[in-house]
């Protein structure tokens, strides 16, 4: 009976995955038109423009919107592998295949002792809530690499290290997967792989690390946590504006630099907390690796100067890995991330005009989405700490003073 129930659950999961992904493909292929701004233009215009430069052996050095590590050239060039399709359509199909790979990775360990299908359900349900943006960005491909790295980490640390380094050279954030890794072989493998790939790109293609300058100069993007300050301030006479800057819509005007600096300070504080956690941790069951990675990426996402909709793909993927372990305590934070994904699609692309103009509906959407992410971050950090760091021993009570003996009174 138990096997029959598991088989029925798997059949439902695969059916829902197939239906939801078909719907996403119909939207990105524009058989159906998704409301709001066209999210596929990044592929057909920006990615395609980068492709024309990259295929000639150099990075787009004159384009400040190129803010990615050198291995990001690979997903941008990948549509050339499907020459029978247009560039955009080939990219969408590759993103769909990456989604399928993630599902397969999550299903593979589900039959082992202590594992669960909950993680696969998080992925199947969470991804379509973000709308067609998922297949119109290369983040789903990076997430596939990160999911593979985390699932390999328990038994194959060297494989995890190599995949983590490759992922970091695709989009930096997978480097945080090593936060909860205490095996030297993984760190050594990551260092060797990163050094080798970085050297290869630096020698073969000019401008491999120009992205560092472009990232440094970014400001406060309109969807970030810090942007809420200016969304509210606009209703009280703040004289700034929203402009396209470094590839995203950012606030420009008085006090923006201070808020951006505060965001960097929060990121530094987050790094300090993670370092303290590593120094204090004593209990390290297998799921700690995934729980720590999920928490670290949550912390750095929330404190970032930029929170783009596609960042939620990373969080859904990492939450899914956590929940493949029955013992993981990240169930509620994972649910909050899934809810934040639904609010994200309401905010972008459906309500993006409201966000840009800072009207009450736009500010409410952003406050709810970012509030859910903050709640997930605080809860994940608290649960990770309580599950892995022993409580400080209570101070011993001072000894009671000795009572003087009573002397009998003679009659």
Tab-separated table of C-alpha atoms in Angstrom:
chain	number	residue	atom	x	y	z
A	1	UNK	CA	0.000	0.000	0.000
A	2	UNK	CA	2.814	2.403	0.886
A	3	UNK	CA	4.528	1.753	-2.470
A	4	UNK	CA	1.246	2.330	-4.300
A	5	UNK	CA	0.755	5.657	-2.470
A	6	UNK	CA	4.290	6.771	-3.330
A	7	UNK	CA	3.741	5.845	-6.967
A	8	UNK	CA	0.503	7.834	-7.095
A	9	UNK	CA	2.231	10.853	-5.533
A	10	UNK	CA	5.042	10.655	-8.082
A	11	UNK	CA	2.548	10.413	-10.941
A	12	UNK	CA	0.747	13.538	-9.726
A	13	UNK	CA	4.046	15.358	-9.321
A	14	UNK	CA	5.180	14.572	-12.855
A	15	UNK	CA	1.788	15.481	-14.293
A	16	UNK	CA	1.742	18.858	-12.566
A	17	UNK	CA	5.322	19.521	-13.627
A	18	UNK	CA	4.469	18.716	-17.258
A	19	UNK	CA	1.343	20.883	-17.333
A	20	UNK	CA	2.900	23.902	-15.625
A	21	UNK	CA	6.038	23.793	-17.766
A	22	UNK	CA	4.002	23.518	-20.937
A	23	UNK	CA	2.136	26.650	-19.878
A	24	UNK	CA	5.431	28.474	-19.238
A	25	UNK	CA	6.697	27.472	-22.692
A	26	UNK	CA	3.513	28.720	-24.319
A	27	UNK	CA	4.062	32.071	-22.619
A	28	UNK	CA	7.742	32.486	-23.566
A	29	UNK	CA	7.046	31.326	-27.126
A	30	UNK	CA	4.288	33.964	-27.047
A	31	UNK	CA	1.569	31.572	-28.139
A	32	UNK	CA	-0.154	33.083	-25.131
A	33	UNK	CA	0.684	36.618	-24.016
A	34	UNK	CA	1.530	37.054	-20.356
A	35	UNK	CA	0.229	40.368	-18.933
A	36	UNK	CA	2.678	43.160	-18.194
A	37	UNK	CA	6.054	44.001	-19.785
A	38	UNK	CA	7.553	41.457	-22.170
A	39	UNK	CA	9.966	39.440	-20.019
A	40	UNK	CA	11.442	37.656	-23.057
A	41	UNK	CA	13.097	40.803	-24.438
A	42	UNK	CA	16.180	40.221	-22.283
A	43	UNK	CA	16.850	37.069	-24.303
A	44	UNK	CA	15.989	38.353	-27.772
A	45	UNK	CA	17.728	41.713	-27.311
A	46	UNK	CA	20.294	41.720	-24.502
A	47	UNK	CA	21.453	38.093	-24.515
A	48	UNK	CA	21.428	38.004	-28.302
A	49	UNK	CA	23.566	41.163	-28.396
A	50	UNK	CA	26.068	39.612	-26.001
A	51	UNK	CA	26.062	36.435	-28.091
A	52	UNK	CA	27.185	38.361	-31.171
A	53	UNK	CA	30.146	39.788	-29.223
A	54	UNK	CA	31.088	36.614	-27.334
A	55	UNK	CA	31.171	34.395	-30.390
A	56	UNK	CA	34.035	36.525	-31.699
A	57	UNK	CA	36.172	35.646	-28.677
A	58	UNK	CA	35.813	38.679	-26.417
A	59	UNK	CA	33.546	39.868	-23.629
A	60	UNK	CA	31.196	42.858	-24.109
A	61	UNK	CA	33.606	45.320	-22.481
A	62	UNK	CA	31.700	48.423	-23.584
A	63	UNK	CA	28.372	47.241	-22.151
A	64	UNK	CA	27.895	48.093	-18.457
A	65	UNK	CA	24.968	45.669	-18.284
A	66	UNK	CA	27.455	42.787	-18.580
A	67	UNK	CA	27.880	42.190	-14.838
A	68	UNK	CA	28.545	38.475	-14.755
A	69	UNK	CA	31.582	36.238	-14.165
A	70	UNK	CA	33.327	34.842	-17.242
A	71	UNK	CA	31.587	31.443	-17.329
A	72	UNK	CA	28.289	33.266	-17.922
A	73	UNK	CA	29.430	33.332	-21.533
A	74	UNK	CA	28.563	29.623	-21.765
A	75	UNK	CA	24.758	29.849	-21.286
A	76	UNK	CA	24.674	32.922	-23.515
A	77	UNK	CA	26.502	30.997	-26.264
A	78	UNK	CA	24.640	27.718	-25.630
A	79	UNK	CA	21.725	28.362	-28.052
A	80	UNK	CA	24.212	27.814	-30.885
A	81	UNK	CA	23.844	24.104	-30.034
A	82	UNK	CA	20.303	24.240	-31.470
A	83	UNK	CA	20.875	25.896	-34.861
A	84	UNK	CA	17.484	24.775	-36.191
A	85	UNK	CA	15.789	27.199	-33.749
A	86	UNK	CA	15.982	30.960	-33.450
A	87	UNK	CA	18.294	32.240	-30.714
A	88	UNK	CA	15.474	33.072	-28.290
A	89	UNK	CA	13.567	29.836	-28.866
A	90	UNK	CA	16.735	27.783	-28.428
A	91	UNK	CA	17.457	29.569	-25.162
A	92	UNK	CA	13.950	28.872	-23.842
A	93	UNK	CA	14.301	25.177	-24.648
A	94	UNK	CA	17.654	24.991	-22.871
A	95	UNK	CA	16.128	26.683	-19.818
A	96	UNK	CA	13.306	24.131	-19.916
A	97	UNK	CA	15.860	21.300	-20.038
A	98	UNK	CA	17.685	22.788	-17.042
A	99	UNK	CA	14.383	22.791	-15.156
A	100	UNK	CA	13.900	19.118	-16.031
A	101	UNK	CA	17.430	18.333	-14.844
A	102	UNK	CA	16.710	19.936	-11.461
A	103	UNK	CA	13.569	17.825	-11.072
A	104	UNK	CA	15.496	14.654	-11.918
A	105	UNK	CA	18.223	15.560	-9.419
A	106	UNK	CA	15.639	16.082	-6.683
A	107	UNK	CA	13.851	12.822	-7.468
A	108	UNK	CA	17.026	10.702	-7.530
A	109	UNK	CA	17.688	10.610	-3.760
A	110	UNK	CA	13.999	10.558	-2.779
A	111	UNK	CA	13.906	6.770	-2.378
A	112	UNK	CA	16.795	6.633	0.105
A	113	UNK	CA	16.372	6.367	3.832
A	114	UNK	CA	15.766	9.748	5.436
A	115	UNK	CA	14.884	11.404	2.120
A	116	UNK	CA	11.570	12.781	0.890
A	117	UNK	CA	9.632	13.922	-2.175
A	118	UNK	CA	8.877	17.234	-0.428
A	119	UNK	CA	11.832	18.889	-2.156
A	120	UNK	CA	10.615	17.920	-5.614
A	121	UNK	CA	7.162	19.290	-4.747
A	122	UNK	CA	8.696	22.639	-3.721
A	123	UNK	CA	10.415	22.878	-7.095
A	124	UNK	CA	7.386	21.782	-9.099
A	125	UNK	CA	5.075	24.237	-7.306
A	126	UNK	CA	7.466	27.145	-6.709
A	127	UNK	CA	8.927	27.668	-10.168
A	128	UNK	CA	5.708	28.303	-12.150
A	129	UNK	CA	4.605	30.852	-9.535
A	130	UNK	CA	7.372	33.114	-10.875
A	131	UNK	CA	5.821	33.121	-14.328
A	132	UNK	CA	7.673	33.073	-17.680
A	133	UNK	CA	10.635	34.995	-16.206
A	134	UNK	CA	12.034	31.600	-15.143
A	135	UNK	CA	12.666	30.493	-18.739
A	136	UNK	CA	13.709	33.973	-19.894
A	137	UNK	CA	16.816	34.206	-17.677
A	138	UNK	CA	19.808	31.910	-17.342
A	139	UNK	CA	19.379	31.627	-13.547
A	140	UNK	CA	17.565	28.299	-13.838
A	141	UNK	CA	20.730	26.884	-15.452
A	142	UNK	CA	22.895	28.176	-12.585
A	143	UNK	CA	20.409	26.738	-10.093
A	144	UNK	CA	20.725	23.326	-11.757
A	145	UNK	CA	24.494	23.410	-11.147
A	146	UNK	CA	23.967	24.514	-7.523
A	147	UNK	CA	21.391	21.779	-6.831
A	148	UNK	CA	23.734	19.158	-8.297
A	149	UNK	CA	26.591	20.465	-6.130
A	150	UNK	CA	24.599	20.315	-2.887
A	151	UNK	CA	23.195	16.852	-3.561
A	152	UNK	CA	26.688	15.585	-4.393
A	153	UNK	CA	28.200	17.152	-1.272
A	154	UNK	CA	27.119	14.483	1.207
A	155	UNK	CA	28.943	11.621	-0.530
A	156	UNK	CA	31.223	13.212	-3.124
A	157	UNK	CA	32.904	16.341	-1.706
A	158	UNK	CA	35.330	16.738	-4.603
A	159	UNK	CA	32.464	16.749	-7.106
A	160	UNK	CA	30.667	19.303	-4.973
A	161	UNK	CA	33.743	21.534	-4.874
A	162	UNK	CA	34.197	21.446	-8.647
A	163	UNK	CA	30.518	22.141	-9.339
A	164	UNK	CA	30.441	24.956	-6.776
A	165	UNK	CA	33.434	26.648	-8.392
A	166	UNK	CA	31.860	26.324	-11.827
A	167	UNK	CA	28.591	27.737	-10.498
A	168	UNK	CA	30.403	30.672	-8.884
A	169	UNK	CA	32.004	31.492	-12.223
A	170	UNK	CA	28.535	31.442	-13.759
A	171	UNK	CA	26.925	33.849	-11.272
A	172	UNK	CA	28.979	34.249	-8.035
A	173	UNK	CA	26.258	33.274	-5.508
A	174	UNK	CA	26.907	29.486	-5.661
A	175	UNK	CA	30.164	30.176	-3.798
A	176	UNK	CA	27.923	30.459	-0.712
A	177	UNK	CA	27.188	26.729	-0.949
A	178	UNK	CA	30.510	26.134	0.798
A	179	UNK	CA	29.381	27.973	3.953
A	180	UNK	CA	28.151	24.748	5.531
A	181	UNK	CA	30.855	22.489	4.085
A	182	UNK	CA	33.513	21.302	6.539
A	183	UNK	CA	35.309	18.823	4.291
A	184	UNK	CA	38.719	19.962	3.078
A	185	UNK	CA	38.486	17.964	-0.137
A	186	UNK	CA	35.517	20.044	-1.269
A	187	UNK	CA	37.299	23.326	-0.567
A	188	UNK	CA	40.485	22.138	-2.277
A	189	UNK	CA	38.549	20.952	-5.327
A	190	UNK	CA	36.695	24.276	-5.496
A	191	UNK	CA	39.936	26.272	-5.289
A	192	UNK	CA	41.673	24.238	-7.993
A	193	UNK	CA	38.661	24.321	-10.332
A	194	UNK	CA	38.084	28.059	-9.862
A	195	UNK	CA	41.743	28.896	-10.422
A	196	UNK	CA	41.941	26.738	-13.527
A	197	UNK	CA	38.771	28.061	-15.139
A	198	UNK	CA	39.567	31.677	-14.249
A	199	UNK	CA	43.013	31.370	-15.792
A	200	UNK	CA	41.561	29.739	-18.904
A	201	UNK	CA	39.059	32.562	-19.426
A	202	UNK	CA	41.613	35.273	-18.637
A	203	UNK	CA	44.034	33.925	-21.228
A	204	UNK	CA	41.542	33.039	-23.950
A	205	UNK	CA	39.082	35.967	-23.814
A	206	UNK	CA	39.958	39.623	-23.063
A	207	UNK	CA	38.003	41.375	-20.300
A	208	UNK	CA	37.011	38.276	-18.357
A	209	UNK	CA	36.818	40.178	-15.051
A	210	UNK	CA	35.618	43.599	-16.190
A	211	UNK	CA	32.271	42.750	-14.577
A	212	UNK	CA	33.739	43.513	-11.149
A	213	UNK	CA	33.858	47.242	-11.909
A	214	UNK	CA	30.304	47.299	-13.255
A	215	UNK	CA	28.979	45.484	-10.155
A	216	UNK	CA	30.799	47.859	-7.808
A	217	UNK	CA	29.094	50.907	-9.288
A	218	UNK	CA	25.516	49.636	-9.001
A	219	UNK	CA	23.025	51.569	-6.865
A	220	UNK	CA	19.758	50.747	-5.085
A	221	UNK	CA	17.443	48.835	-7.407
A	222	UNK	CA	13.707	49.568	-7.115
A	223	UNK	CA	12.786	46.053	-5.909
A	224	UNK	CA	15.385	45.757	-3.151
A	225	UNK	CA	14.749	45.992	0.575
A	226	UNK	CA	16.530	49.344	0.803
A	227	UNK	CA	14.390	50.725	-2.024
A	228	UNK	CA	11.372	50.680	0.280
A	229	UNK	CA	12.891	53.733	2.000
A	230	UNK	CA	12.575	55.756	-1.208
A	231	UNK	CA	9.225	54.296	-2.259
A	232	UNK	CA	7.790	55.620	0.996
A	233	UNK	CA	9.869	58.836	0.934
A	234	UNK	CA	8.412	59.770	-2.471
A	235	UNK	CA	5.064	60.256	-0.732
A	236	UNK	CA	6.659	62.744	1.673
A	237	UNK	CA	8.430	64.997	-0.801
A	238	UNK	CA	11.665	63.134	-1.595
A	239	UNK	CA	12.975	64.573	-4.854
A	240	UNK	CA	14.653	61.703	-6.633
A	241	UNK	CA	13.880	59.654	-9.696
A	242	UNK	CA	13.871	56.139	-11.107
A	243	UNK	CA	16.162	55.649	-14.103
A	244	UNK	CA	17.621	52.746	-16.065
A	245	UNK	CA	21.126	52.465	-14.617
A	246	UNK	CA	23.591	49.580	-15.100
A	247	UNK	CA	20.906	47.415	-16.664
A	248	UNK	CA	18.181	47.822	-14.037
A	249	UNK	CA	15.812	50.476	-12.772
A	250	UNK	CA	17.449	52.197	-9.810
A	251	UNK	CA	16.720	55.113	-7.538
A	252	UNK	CA	18.927	58.140	-8.172
A	253	UNK	CA	18.914	61.226	-5.975
A	254	UNK	CA	19.545	62.441	-2.419
A	255	UNK	CA	20.637	59.844	0.177
A	256	UNK	CA	20.674	56.932	-2.281
A	257	UNK	CA	24.387	56.439	-1.723
A	258	UNK	CA	23.861	56.237	2.044
A	259	UNK	CA	21.204	53.551	1.669
A	260	UNK	CA	23.443	51.583	-0.720
A	261	UNK	CA	26.284	51.837	1.798
A	262	UNK	CA	23.958	50.627	4.563
A	263	UNK	CA	23.043	47.609	2.407
A	264	UNK	CA	26.727	46.773	2.005
A	265	UNK	CA	27.186	47.120	5.768
A	266	UNK	CA	24.312	44.697	6.343
A	267	UNK	CA	25.923	42.250	3.940
A	268	UNK	CA	29.158	42.559	5.913
A	269	UNK	CA	27.282	41.918	9.160
A	270	UNK	CA	25.659	38.862	7.559
A	271	UNK	CA	29.083	37.552	6.606
A	272	UNK	CA	30.220	38.071	10.204
A	273	UNK	CA	27.234	36.095	11.524
A	274	UNK	CA	27.929	33.220	9.142
A	275	UNK	CA	31.583	33.206	10.220
A	276	UNK	CA	30.519	33.122	13.880
A	277	UNK	CA	28.169	30.236	13.095
A	278	UNK	CA	30.987	28.251	11.491
A	279	UNK	CA	33.157	28.797	14.550
A	280	UNK	CA	30.424	27.715	16.974
A	281	UNK	CA	28.793	24.825	15.111
A	282	UNK	CA	29.295	21.389	16.665
A	283	UNK	CA	26.421	19.270	15.329
A	284	UNK	CA	26.648	18.592	11.586
A	285	UNK	CA	24.068	16.072	10.336
A	286	UNK	CA	23.981	15.575	6.541
A	287	UNK	CA	21.204	18.114	5.909
A	288	UNK	CA	23.253	20.913	7.536
A	289	UNK	CA	25.084	21.441	4.241
A	290	UNK	CA	21.860	22.334	2.396
A	291	UNK	CA	20.300	24.219	5.317
A	292	UNK	CA	23.383	26.432	5.686
A	293	UNK	CA	23.551	27.129	1.947
A	294	UNK	CA	19.867	28.078	1.853
A	295	UNK	CA	20.285	30.374	4.854
A	296	UNK	CA	23.421	32.015	3.454
A	297	UNK	CA	21.835	32.777	0.077
A	298	UNK	CA	18.707	34.098	1.799
A	299	UNK	CA	20.800	36.425	3.973
A	300	UNK	CA	22.810	37.797	1.067
A	301	UNK	CA	19.733	38.157	-1.159
A	302	UNK	CA	17.801	40.166	1.421
A	303	UNK	CA	20.740	42.487	2.182
A	304	UNK	CA	21.632	43.018	-1.472
A	305	UNK	CA	21.233	46.343	-3.271
A	306	UNK	CA	19.394	44.398	-5.994
A	307	UNK	CA	16.602	41.797	-5.691
A	308	UNK	CA	15.616	40.806	-9.202
A	309	UNK	CA	12.660	38.408	-9.709
A	310	UNK	CA	14.932	35.654	-11.011
A	311	UNK	CA	16.769	35.561	-7.666
A	312	UNK	CA	13.758	33.675	-6.330
A	313	UNK	CA	14.680	30.773	-8.635
A	314	UNK	CA	17.871	30.264	-6.602
A	315	UNK	CA	15.962	30.281	-3.331
A	316	UNK	CA	13.295	27.860	-4.547
A	317	UNK	CA	16.006	25.478	-5.776
A	318	UNK	CA	17.947	25.560	-2.497
A	319	UNK	CA	14.759	25.242	-0.439
A	320	UNK	CA	13.899	22.178	-2.505
A	321	UNK	CA	17.254	20.565	-1.727
A	322	UNK	CA	16.728	21.209	1.997
A	323	UNK	CA	13.360	19.503	1.953
A	324	UNK	CA	14.685	16.368	0.263
A	325	UNK	CA	15.990	15.630	3.781
A	326	UNK	CA	13.237	14.589	6.188
A	327	UNK	CA	15.235	15.951	9.136
A	328	UNK	CA	15.625	19.457	7.703
A	329	UNK	CA	13.999	22.204	9.766
A	330	UNK	CA	13.615	24.559	6.803
A	331	UNK	CA	9.996	23.667	6.013
A	332	UNK	CA	8.443	26.988	7.079
A	333	UNK	CA	11.187	29.183	5.526
A	334	UNK	CA	10.761	27.188	2.296
A	335	UNK	CA	7.003	27.820	2.371
A	336	UNK	CA	7.636	31.552	2.880
A	337	UNK	CA	9.940	31.568	-0.162
A	338	UNK	CA	7.240	29.872	-2.254
A	339	UNK	CA	4.713	32.490	-1.108
A	340	UNK	CA	7.236	35.227	-1.914
A	341	UNK	CA	7.525	33.758	-5.411
A	342	UNK	CA	3.800	34.196	-5.948
A	343	UNK	CA	3.916	37.800	-4.733
A	344	UNK	CA	6.947	38.365	-6.970
A	345	UNK	CA	5.018	37.570	-10.142
A	346	UNK	CA	2.314	39.985	-8.969
A	347	UNK	CA	5.061	42.593	-8.566
A	348	UNK	CA	6.947	41.707	-11.769
A	349	UNK	CA	5.800	41.735	-14.444
A	350	UNK	CA	2.122	42.165	-13.532
A	351	UNK	CA	2.430	45.180	-11.227
A	352	UNK	CA	5.802	46.571	-12.200
A	353	UNK	CA	4.341	49.875	-13.372
A	354	UNK	CA	2.896	50.360	-9.898
A	355	UNK	CA	6.274	49.600	-8.321
A	356	UNK	CA	8.145	52.059	-10.549
A	357	UNK	CA	5.687	54.854	-9.754
A	358	UNK	CA	5.679	53.983	-6.025
A	359	UNK	CA	1.909	54.047	-5.766
A	360	UNK	CA	0.228	52.404	-2.782
A	361	UNK	CA	-0.433	49.111	-4.555
A	362	UNK	CA	3.162	48.853	-5.759
A	363	UNK	CA	4.609	49.686	-2.347
A	364	UNK	CA	2.258	47.152	-0.704
A	365	UNK	CA	3.326	44.388	-3.096
A	366	UNK	CA	6.982	45.125	-2.535
A	367	UNK	CA	6.578	45.356	1.237
A	368	UNK	CA	4.783	41.998	1.361
A	369	UNK	CA	7.300	40.240	-0.916
A	370	UNK	CA	10.349	41.622	0.885
A	371	UNK	CA	8.677	41.062	4.253
A	372	UNK	CA	8.215	37.381	3.412
A	373	UNK	CA	11.882	37.121	2.432
A	374	UNK	CA	13.021	38.841	5.625
A	375	UNK	CA	10.810	36.526	7.715
A	376	UNK	CA	12.193	33.481	5.881
A	377	UNK	CA	15.753	34.706	6.464
A	378	UNK	CA	15.327	35.339	10.182
A	379	UNK	CA	13.546	32.043	10.714
A	380	UNK	CA	16.085	30.046	8.672
A	381	UNK	CA	19.022	31.612	10.534
A	382	UNK	CA	17.411	30.972	13.914
A	383	UNK	CA	16.592	27.347	13.096
A	384	UNK	CA	20.039	26.679	11.667
A	385	UNK	CA	21.676	28.074	14.804
A	386	UNK	CA	19.447	26.148	17.209
A	387	UNK	CA	19.887	22.884	15.331
A	388	UNK	CA	23.673	23.002	15.110
A	389	UNK	CA	25.049	25.210	17.917
A	390	UNK	CA	24.698	23.888	21.468
A	391	UNK	CA	23.269	26.279	24.042
A	392	UNK	CA	25.749	27.889	26.400
A	393	UNK	CA	25.979	25.986	29.697
A	394	UNK	CA	24.102	27.622	32.509
A	395	UNK	CA	26.247	29.260	35.168
A	396	UNK	CA	26.427	27.088	38.307
A	397	UNK	CA	24.445	28.339	41.268
A	398	UNK	CA	26.570	29.641	44.172
A	399	UNK	CA	26.741	27.211	47.070
A	400	UNK	CA	24.394	27.933	49.914
A	401	UNK	CA	26.109	29.178	53.066
A	402	UNK	CA	26.347	26.600	55.821
A	403	UNK	CA	23.742	26.997	58.507
A	404	UNK	CA	25.051	27.295	62.084
A	405	UNK	CA	24.202	24.378	64.294
A	406	UNK	CA	21.547	24.982	66.899
A	407	UNK	CA	22.742	24.404	70.461
A	408	UNK	CA	20.252	22.796	72.781
A	409	UNK	CA	18.966	24.998	75.571
A	410	UNK	CA	19.379	23.420	78.998
A	411	UNK	CA	16.424	23.585	81.310
